[in-house]
Amino acid sequence: MSVQVMPFNCGPSCFNESPFADSGTSGKIQSHMHASAHPDTVEGEAARVSETSVSEGYLRTRHEALWMGIVLSLLAMLPAIVAWAPQMTDYPSHLAGFKVMLDHGHDPFLTRYFLFKWEWTGNLGAELLMVPLTPLLGLEAAGRFIVAAIPFLTGMAIMAVEWSLRKRIGVGAILAFAMIWSPSFLMGFLNYSLSIAFALFVLAAWVRLENWRWRWAVMIPASFVVWLCHVSGWGVMGVLIFGYEWSKRSGWRDWRPFVKPWPLIFPILPMLLGMGANSKVSYGRWGVLEYKWQILYRAMRSYDMTFDIASLCVVVAVIAAALVIRRFDGRVGWAALILLILTLVVPRQIFGGDYADYRLSTAALLVACLAIDWPVPRWGLALAGLLFSARIAVTTVVWYEDAQTARHLIGAMDHVPEGARVATAIAIPRRQWFFGPFEHFGSYAVVRRSSMENSNFALPDVHMLAMRETRYRFNDPTQRILYSDSQRIDLRKFKPARHADYLWYIGTKAPVAIPDGARIVYATPNSFLARLPDAVDLANPGDGS
């Protein structure tokens, strides 16, 4: 990283100057001499033909790479298109929060069970988009649209950065597409993922507007847009801009890289005023070093451990090779190094959010790929695109299959009265590589039946959503039952069921017992819905038991 490599900016103009040009003979060909009879004329004609051929080949390859990037950006939406609902870990609970947020007290059951307090904070990206989209598309379709749009925007942002830096789409940018469907996105961190896309757009604009005196007037509102999406994305944006300016320093004592990004600092003001800020910071309870190692080799974690680690090895190998042959652009390379260091030193929990450091590991990889300035032939671009295509194919197949399972699971809602209290129990293996899509699936009881349900993000001083009932805990993570292979699941001990009308169990391991008096009213191969004793149908009080 100590060596700054100038980017390969060769365009058509690089080929306009012929090595055979001679000002002393230019234009001095005798009119009576036939061109084919003069050696200099023959060489000049051959040179011009060669230059034209190379220039046309360069332009053709550049345009092909640009269209390849656009196609890959569209392809990035495929999983959200083939699945009837996004199969992300946290997504159902986000959707439930959106429903309460947009209800405005009209639904008597939602009003009975939940509180919602708007706060202008650095975690509102999807929430703000849902406000205009829901009346147009409906709640679930609007959420699905946002999930599909985020990877497309991230792909276009990657190309915007690459084009701003080098006026072409190179192998590094195509390789960076493999980081779009990151662990953070698969877990359902919608606001953070959206903020990363916008942070990359801001970097591209910062480079393009470098010599414009009014650049600050664009960057100040842009910084608030990124911050409103997610505060962590705002931090990544700051690192990107600082790294770019640091690469241009005149020496180690040059202080200008520290002050040039000043238009991006203003979102710190609402944070200092305490607008939605949560001061909780934690590295976790145990095994910090082991955990940090895990988030490094799980930087491309998705659904298959062998494939994911092999993908990571390929990406790291290409980055290392670019460093060795000095094809690593410090304008974004410094930011990649800083993000890697932050991955190791940042606490796991900041501002009430989890995996603050894990999110940065994939961002560091993405930015490092953008730093690769290595002109390659078409087959090199094709191989880079193949990695992303293979990974998006795996994700698409998994999402389609999980969506079919989810369609059977959600059939339980046909047996739940409007406004019922539902205790969801999700059996989760203690050790698994893939992201379970059903850990918050119970929140569909809120979405479809306005129920009181226990897997929602509703912690006081952390989320805008909160439970009205405070005598007992009925929110995330009370739905989780972590088990080992030898462990038995006894639902008679499941505490949330004591305060519910229905028990909704989801898991591949069958429980050994259910609460006394419970009656199963719906079942699938890996779930069941049980009506609990003394259940009351609030929508039809006369029919309750």
XYZ file of C-alpha atoms in Angstrom:
545
model
C 0.000 0.000 0.000
C 2.990 2.262 0.345
C 3.383 2.513 -3.416
C 0.831 4.560 -5.274
C 0.190 3.189 -8.722
C -1.174 5.558 -11.273
C -4.385 4.257 -12.816
C -4.404 2.936 -16.337
C -6.233 5.768 -18.081
C -5.390 4.792 -21.631
C -8.196 5.690 -23.986
C -8.436 6.172 -27.716
C -6.147 9.207 -27.466
C -3.322 6.903 -26.353
C -3.243 5.423 -29.810
C -3.456 8.665 -31.792
C 0.274 9.376 -31.698
C 2.232 7.106 -33.972
C 5.757 6.037 -33.026
C 6.553 6.421 -36.687
C 5.563 10.098 -36.837
C 8.273 12.324 -38.285
C 7.627 16.046 -38.510
C 10.407 16.407 -41.008
C 8.767 14.172 -43.557
C 5.124 14.667 -42.741
C 3.184 15.919 -45.700
C 6.265 16.023 -47.964
C 5.420 13.192 -50.276
C 6.009 14.224 -53.854
C 2.896 14.423 -55.904
C 4.498 12.592 -58.825
C 5.575 9.640 -56.643
C 3.124 6.793 -56.208
C 2.429 6.054 -52.530
C 3.272 2.366 -52.867
C 6.707 3.243 -54.186
C 7.789 5.160 -51.049
C 8.856 3.082 -47.996
C 7.932 5.809 -45.521
C 4.457 6.022 -46.987
C 3.952 2.275 -46.709
C 5.075 2.266 -43.074
C 2.912 5.290 -42.266
C -0.153 3.716 -43.811
C 0.487 0.476 -41.923
C 0.929 2.365 -38.665
C -2.304 4.269 -39.151
C -4.175 1.066 -39.936
C -2.690 -0.562 -36.834
C -3.559 2.420 -34.650
C -7.111 2.518 -35.960
C -7.521 -1.214 -35.386
C -6.200 -1.045 -31.821
C -8.305 2.022 -31.027
C -11.456 0.373 -32.367
C -10.648 -2.788 -30.417
C -10.177 -0.795 -27.229
C -13.473 1.033 -27.666
C -15.290 -2.202 -28.464
C -13.902 -3.915 -25.346
C -14.737 -0.887 -23.208
C -18.324 -0.797 -24.436
C -18.684 -4.551 -23.979
C -17.451 -4.289 -20.385
C -19.883 -1.447 -19.727
C -22.826 -3.462 -21.011
C -21.592 -6.471 -19.055
C -21.732 -4.391 -15.866
C -25.273 -3.245 -16.639
C -26.427 -6.810 -17.315
C -24.835 -8.038 -14.078
C -26.560 -5.222 -12.167
C -29.905 -6.391 -13.537
C -28.990 -10.002 -12.813
C -28.341 -9.043 -9.180
C -32.094 -8.585 -8.720
C -32.928 -12.151 -9.740
C -33.370 -13.766 -6.286
C -35.903 -11.113 -5.261
C -37.772 -11.645 -8.533
C -38.126 -15.439 -8.379
C -39.108 -15.611 -4.683
C -42.588 -14.467 -3.701
C -41.061 -12.926 -0.559
C -37.426 -12.053 0.235
C -35.828 -14.951 2.102
C -33.713 -12.823 4.432
C -33.284 -13.587 8.103
C -34.593 -10.267 9.464
C -36.900 -9.258 6.627
C -40.286 -10.364 8.086
C -39.684 -8.335 11.244
C -38.758 -5.276 9.179
C -41.964 -5.739 7.209
C -43.974 -5.948 10.441
C -42.338 -2.739 11.646
C -43.255 -1.033 8.384
C -46.890 -2.048 8.827
C -47.116 -0.582 12.316
C -45.234 2.530 11.175
C -47.671 3.194 8.329
C -50.871 2.304 10.212
C -51.097 5.601 12.137
C -53.403 4.098 14.756
C -56.145 2.918 12.393
C -55.843 -0.785 13.210
C -57.275 -1.382 16.721
C -55.149 -4.500 17.286
C -51.881 -2.910 16.232
C -52.711 0.069 18.433
C -53.483 -2.282 21.322
C -50.169 -4.135 21.091
C -47.562 -1.747 19.707
C -46.110 1.718 20.052
C -44.234 3.496 17.281
C -42.163 6.626 17.773
C -40.661 8.364 14.754
C -37.081 9.554 15.243
C -34.782 11.229 12.749
C -31.837 8.922 13.064
C -29.143 7.318 10.970
C -31.141 4.173 10.204
C -34.142 5.132 8.100
C -33.347 4.168 4.512
C -36.050 1.583 3.848
C -38.534 3.241 6.218
C -38.474 6.481 4.217
C -38.858 4.610 0.932
C -41.833 2.645 2.246
C -43.813 5.845 2.861
C -44.401 6.654 -0.851
C -44.093 3.090 -2.184
C -46.688 1.368 0.020
C -49.699 3.366 -1.264
C -48.569 2.603 -4.817
C -47.605 -1.077 -4.536
C -48.977 -2.365 -1.259
C -46.947 -3.265 1.831
C -45.424 -6.597 0.821
C -44.809 -5.635 -2.806
C -43.138 -2.394 -1.731
C -40.799 -4.281 0.583
C -39.943 -6.729 -2.165
C -39.281 -3.853 -4.582
C -36.789 -2.286 -2.175
C -34.987 -5.596 -1.719
C -34.681 -5.975 -5.505
C -33.574 -2.372 -6.001
C -30.701 -2.415 -3.504
C -28.442 -4.913 -5.360
C -29.190 -3.191 -8.670
C -28.226 0.195 -7.219
C -25.085 -1.281 -5.680
C -24.037 -2.729 -9.031
C -24.594 0.592 -10.780
C -22.695 2.377 -7.999
C -19.723 0.044 -8.470
C -19.670 0.933 -12.159
C -20.035 4.645 -11.390
C -16.934 4.562 -9.193
C -14.949 2.580 -11.754
C -15.952 4.880 -14.599
C -15.199 8.033 -12.613
C -11.711 6.773 -11.790
C -10.699 5.190 -15.111
C -13.332 5.864 -17.784
C -13.777 2.140 -18.326
C -15.101 -0.966 -16.550
C -12.261 -3.265 -15.526
C -11.844 -6.692 -14.004
C -11.772 -5.270 -10.452
C -15.232 -3.750 -10.774
C -16.674 -6.953 -12.240
C -15.074 -8.930 -9.406
C -16.585 -6.513 -6.866
C -20.076 -7.635 -7.947
C -19.508 -10.855 -5.981
C -19.729 -8.772 -2.785
C -23.146 -7.253 -3.533
C -25.060 -10.128 -1.919
C -23.034 -9.794 1.259
C -23.741 -11.499 4.592
C -25.199 -8.183 5.782
C -27.675 -8.088 2.906
C -28.610 -11.756 3.279
C -29.316 -11.166 6.966
C -31.678 -8.367 5.970
C -29.689 -5.248 6.853
C -31.602 -3.234 4.274
C -30.729 0.252 5.494
C -27.018 -0.470 5.749
C -26.887 -2.114 2.317
C -28.728 0.822 0.767
C -26.327 3.249 2.444
C -23.319 1.427 0.955
C -24.764 1.841 -2.543
C -25.273 5.565 -1.977
C -21.819 5.919 -0.383
C -20.274 4.538 -3.584
C -22.331 6.974 -5.671
C -21.040 9.825 -3.494
C -17.441 8.703 -4.073
C -18.052 8.665 -7.822
C -19.528 12.167 -7.656
C -16.638 13.387 -5.477
C -14.161 12.297 -8.158
C -16.166 13.649 -11.090
C -16.734 17.048 -9.434
C -13.180 17.398 -8.184
C -12.402 20.667 -9.967
C -15.811 22.259 -9.460
C -15.810 25.028 -6.877
C -19.384 24.250 -5.762
C -18.790 20.568 -5.068
C -19.417 21.143 -1.360
C -22.978 22.287 -2.110
C -23.722 18.834 -3.555
C -21.816 16.871 -0.927
C -23.479 18.343 2.169
C -27.009 17.107 1.301
C -25.536 13.881 -0.124
C -23.885 13.157 3.223
C -27.236 13.511 4.997
C -28.871 11.129 2.502
C -26.270 8.459 3.237
C -26.476 9.079 6.988
C -30.274 8.839 6.988
C -29.993 5.471 5.252
C -27.561 4.171 7.878
C -24.880 5.711 10.072
C -22.418 2.902 9.265
C -22.700 3.636 5.554
C -21.979 7.271 6.343
C -18.814 6.133 8.104
C -17.795 3.995 5.110
C -18.406 6.987 2.852
C -16.072 9.085 4.981
C -13.370 6.427 4.754
C -13.748 6.268 0.953
C -13.373 10.019 0.524
C -10.504 10.266 3.006
C -8.670 7.394 1.296
C -9.055 9.101 -2.066
C -7.655 12.379 -0.744
C -4.905 10.604 1.208
C -3.616 9.010 -1.998
C -3.096 12.501 -3.446
C -1.101 13.904 -0.554
C 2.222 15.578 -1.339
C 3.930 14.007 1.667
C 3.391 12.407 5.062
C 3.073 15.852 6.657
C 0.371 16.964 4.264
C -2.697 17.715 6.415
C -5.118 18.493 3.593
C -6.634 14.966 3.355
C -7.989 15.477 6.882
C -9.865 18.680 6.064
C -10.913 18.217 2.423
C -13.869 15.927 3.290
C -15.368 18.671 5.512
C -18.691 18.798 3.576
C -19.427 15.253 4.780
C -19.126 15.926 8.512
C -22.419 17.713 9.163
C -24.530 14.631 10.084
C -22.464 14.543 13.259
C -24.613 17.438 14.528
C -27.885 15.478 14.981
C -25.851 12.661 16.514
C -24.361 15.024 19.083
C -27.870 16.298 19.808
C -28.900 12.718 20.576
C -31.373 12.284 17.751
C -32.049 8.575 17.854
C -28.583 7.776 19.124
C -27.957 4.724 21.275
C -24.701 4.675 23.203
C -24.466 0.902 23.704
C -21.063 -0.445 22.649
C -19.935 -4.050 23.099
C -17.333 -6.476 21.773
C -19.434 -9.448 22.862
C -19.300 -11.567 25.951
C -16.497 -13.978 25.061
C -14.022 -15.105 22.402
C -13.360 -11.726 20.803
C -10.265 -12.860 18.873
C -11.971 -16.020 17.633
C -14.999 -14.008 16.597
C -12.844 -11.494 14.691
C -11.192 -14.336 12.790
C -14.601 -15.775 11.956
C -15.914 -12.551 10.426
C -12.836 -12.393 8.195
C -13.150 -15.842 6.651
C -16.926 -15.496 6.563
C -16.784 -12.253 4.600
C -18.519 -13.943 1.631
C -20.726 -16.275 3.656
C -23.973 -17.299 2.013
C -25.338 -20.837 1.672
C -22.465 -23.265 1.062
C -19.321 -23.178 3.189
C -16.983 -24.767 0.637
C -18.172 -22.568 -2.224
C -18.076 -19.403 -0.117
C -14.547 -19.957 1.198
C -13.358 -20.914 -2.296
C -14.873 -17.681 -3.619
C -13.097 -15.711 -0.905
C -9.782 -17.366 -1.765
C -10.198 -16.431 -5.436
C -10.956 -12.792 -4.623
C -8.089 -12.479 -2.136
C -5.694 -14.143 -4.602
C -6.564 -11.650 -7.353
C -6.171 -8.727 -4.933
C -2.793 -10.073 -3.786
C -1.642 -10.545 -7.374
C -2.640 -6.965 -8.212
C -0.578 -5.748 -5.274
C 2.458 -7.800 -6.307
C 2.468 -6.544 -9.893
C 1.648 -3.003 -8.785
C -1.783 -2.871 -10.369
C -3.459 -1.624 -7.189
C -4.882 1.897 -7.275
C -4.209 3.770 -4.043
C -7.115 6.141 -4.673
C -9.423 3.435 -3.326
C -6.787 1.031 -2.030
C -6.114 3.123 1.055
C -9.814 3.033 1.943
C -9.806 -0.766 1.631
C -6.904 -0.982 4.075
C -8.608 1.342 6.551
C -11.841 -0.661 6.359
C -9.907 -3.868 7.022
C -8.302 -2.319 10.105
C -11.694 -1.055 11.300
C -13.106 -4.567 10.894
C -10.571 -5.735 13.467
C -10.868 -2.868 15.967
C -14.526 -1.769 15.805
C -16.835 -3.277 18.480
C -19.455 -5.787 17.429
C -22.340 -3.644 18.695
C -22.555 0.118 18.145
C -25.591 2.408 18.429
C -27.685 -0.605 19.408
C -26.971 -2.443 16.143
C -25.303 -5.840 15.894
C -22.436 -6.942 13.616
C -21.074 -3.419 13.142
C -17.656 -4.941 12.432
C -18.889 -7.882 10.346
C -20.508 -5.504 7.886
C -17.145 -3.859 7.223
C -15.319 -7.056 6.263
C -17.279 -7.443 3.018
C -17.149 -3.693 2.366
C -13.347 -3.854 2.640
C -13.276 -6.653 0.058
C -15.555 -4.755 -2.317
C -13.429 -1.610 -2.133
C -10.216 -3.619 -2.521
C -11.622 -5.091 -5.738
C -12.359 -1.582 -7.001
C -8.697 -0.757 -6.389
C -7.585 -3.412 -8.904
C -6.369 -1.524 -11.970
C -5.366 -4.445 -14.162
C -6.213 -4.369 -17.874
C -7.182 -7.886 -18.916
C -8.532 -9.442 -22.125
C -12.157 -10.394 -22.595
C -11.699 -13.827 -21.055
C -10.460 -12.205 -17.822
C -13.606 -10.094 -17.585
C -15.684 -13.171 -18.363
C -14.068 -15.157 -15.540
C -14.681 -12.324 -13.081
C -18.312 -12.164 -14.170
C -18.598 -15.939 -13.878
C -17.842 -15.814 -10.148
C -20.713 -13.421 -9.532
C -23.015 -15.329 -11.889
C -22.335 -18.592 -10.077
C -22.974 -17.044 -6.685
C -26.179 -15.324 -7.761
C -27.355 -18.620 -9.287
C -26.871 -20.391 -5.953
C -28.694 -17.627 -4.084
C -31.542 -17.654 -6.607
C -32.069 -21.406 -6.314
C -31.955 -21.311 -2.502
C -34.376 -18.382 -2.340
C -36.812 -20.081 -4.706
C -36.771 -23.305 -2.679
C -37.075 -21.494 0.658
C -39.930 -19.418 -0.737
C -41.837 -22.611 -1.561
C -41.350 -23.780 2.024
C -42.433 -20.353 3.263
C -45.624 -20.568 1.214
C -46.586 -23.709 3.135
C -45.599 -22.180 6.475
C -47.693 -19.078 5.991
C -50.758 -21.232 5.477
C -50.929 -21.270 9.274
C -52.216 -17.692 9.148
C -55.509 -18.960 7.737
C -56.147 -20.499 11.176
C -55.203 -17.446 13.251
C -57.971 -14.958 14.082
C -57.348 -11.259 13.528
C -55.571 -9.717 16.507
C -54.649 -13.012 18.197
C -51.561 -13.308 20.408
C -49.045 -15.628 18.740
C -45.953 -17.040 20.431
C -43.490 -18.118 17.754
C -40.814 -20.704 18.579
C -38.009 -21.094 16.035
C -35.598 -24.019 16.475
C -32.109 -22.954 15.341
C -29.021 -25.223 15.265
C -26.185 -23.786 17.327
C -23.770 -24.252 14.449
C -24.791 -23.656 10.874
C -23.113 -21.857 7.987
C -26.100 -20.714 5.963
C -28.461 -17.954 7.008
C -31.786 -19.289 8.223
C -34.643 -17.472 6.480
C -37.261 -18.344 9.106
C -35.780 -16.933 12.338
C -38.199 -13.990 12.160
C -40.890 -15.600 10.048
C -43.382 -15.309 12.896
C -43.587 -11.567 12.221
C -45.883 -12.422 9.331
C -48.530 -12.832 12.030
C -48.287 -9.060 12.463
C -48.262 -8.442 8.712
C -51.177 -10.749 7.859
C -53.237 -10.848 11.086
C -52.285 -7.731 13.105
C -51.249 -10.100 15.864
C -49.170 -9.592 18.936
C -46.068 -11.669 18.178
C -42.692 -12.155 19.841
C -40.010 -12.024 17.115
C -40.208 -8.322 16.276
C -37.451 -5.742 16.687
C -39.084 -3.814 19.504
C -36.445 -2.948 22.086
C -36.877 0.366 23.939
C -34.213 2.999 23.100
C -32.996 0.844 20.201
C -35.926 0.554 17.779
C -38.724 2.956 16.923
C -41.159 0.059 17.441
C -41.964 -0.954 21.016
C -44.410 -3.244 22.835
C -47.146 -1.716 24.967
C -47.014 -4.714 27.265
C -43.961 -4.350 29.521
C -44.761 -6.823 32.338
C -43.136 -9.627 30.368
C -40.813 -9.781 27.364
C -42.489 -10.546 24.049
C -39.986 -9.470 21.374
C -36.787 -10.586 19.651
C -34.922 -12.803 20.557
C -37.497 -14.655 22.712
C -38.557 -16.690 19.648
C -35.180 -18.416 19.300
C -34.552 -21.906 20.646
C -30.878 -22.740 20.086
C -30.206 -26.453 20.186
C -27.410 -28.944 19.672
C -27.784 -32.351 18.016
C -28.250 -34.166 21.325
C -30.579 -31.579 22.856
C -34.323 -32.187 23.233
C -36.836 -29.402 22.595
C -39.579 -29.258 25.220
C -42.119 -26.545 24.402
C -43.773 -26.849 27.803
C -40.910 -24.647 29.028
C -41.325 -22.030 26.309
C -42.123 -18.871 28.296
C -43.767 -16.706 25.579
C -46.478 -19.387 25.180
C -47.743 -18.502 28.668
C -48.984 -15.162 27.327
C -50.352 -16.264 23.958
C -53.406 -17.719 22.291
C -51.450 -19.705 19.679
C -48.043 -21.381 19.540
C -46.365 -21.385 16.119
C -43.406 -23.746 15.961
C -40.945 -23.753 13.020
C -37.978 -26.090 12.854
C -36.617 -29.254 11.318
C -36.254 -30.919 14.726
C -39.531 -32.101 16.226
C -40.184 -31.129 19.849
C -40.638 -33.870 22.436
C -43.603 -32.139 24.064
C -45.991 -29.213 23.577
C -47.811 -27.199 26.284
C -50.490 -29.118 28.159
C -53.896 -28.715 26.594
C -52.548 -27.354 23.298
C -54.317 -28.539 20.145
C -52.556 -28.590 16.758
C -54.753 -26.943 14.129
C -52.276 -26.755 11.218
C -49.060 -28.592 10.370
C -46.412 -28.891 7.665
C -43.365 -31.205 7.565
C -41.318 -28.666 9.551
C -43.880 -26.575 11.446
C -47.179 -26.589 13.285
C -49.660 -24.139 14.749
C -51.267 -25.059 18.066
C -54.212 -23.395 19.765
C -53.415 -22.945 23.432
C -55.837 -23.455 26.332
C -57.966 -20.439 27.256
C -57.290 -18.776 23.903
C -59.524 -15.773 23.196
C -60.611 -14.617 19.752
C -60.513 -10.836 20.169
C -61.977 -10.296 16.704
C -64.997 -12.453 17.628
C -65.249 -12.417 21.454
C -68.366 -14.559 21.473
C -66.497 -17.408 19.769
C -63.498 -17.379 22.118
C -62.984 -20.147 24.649
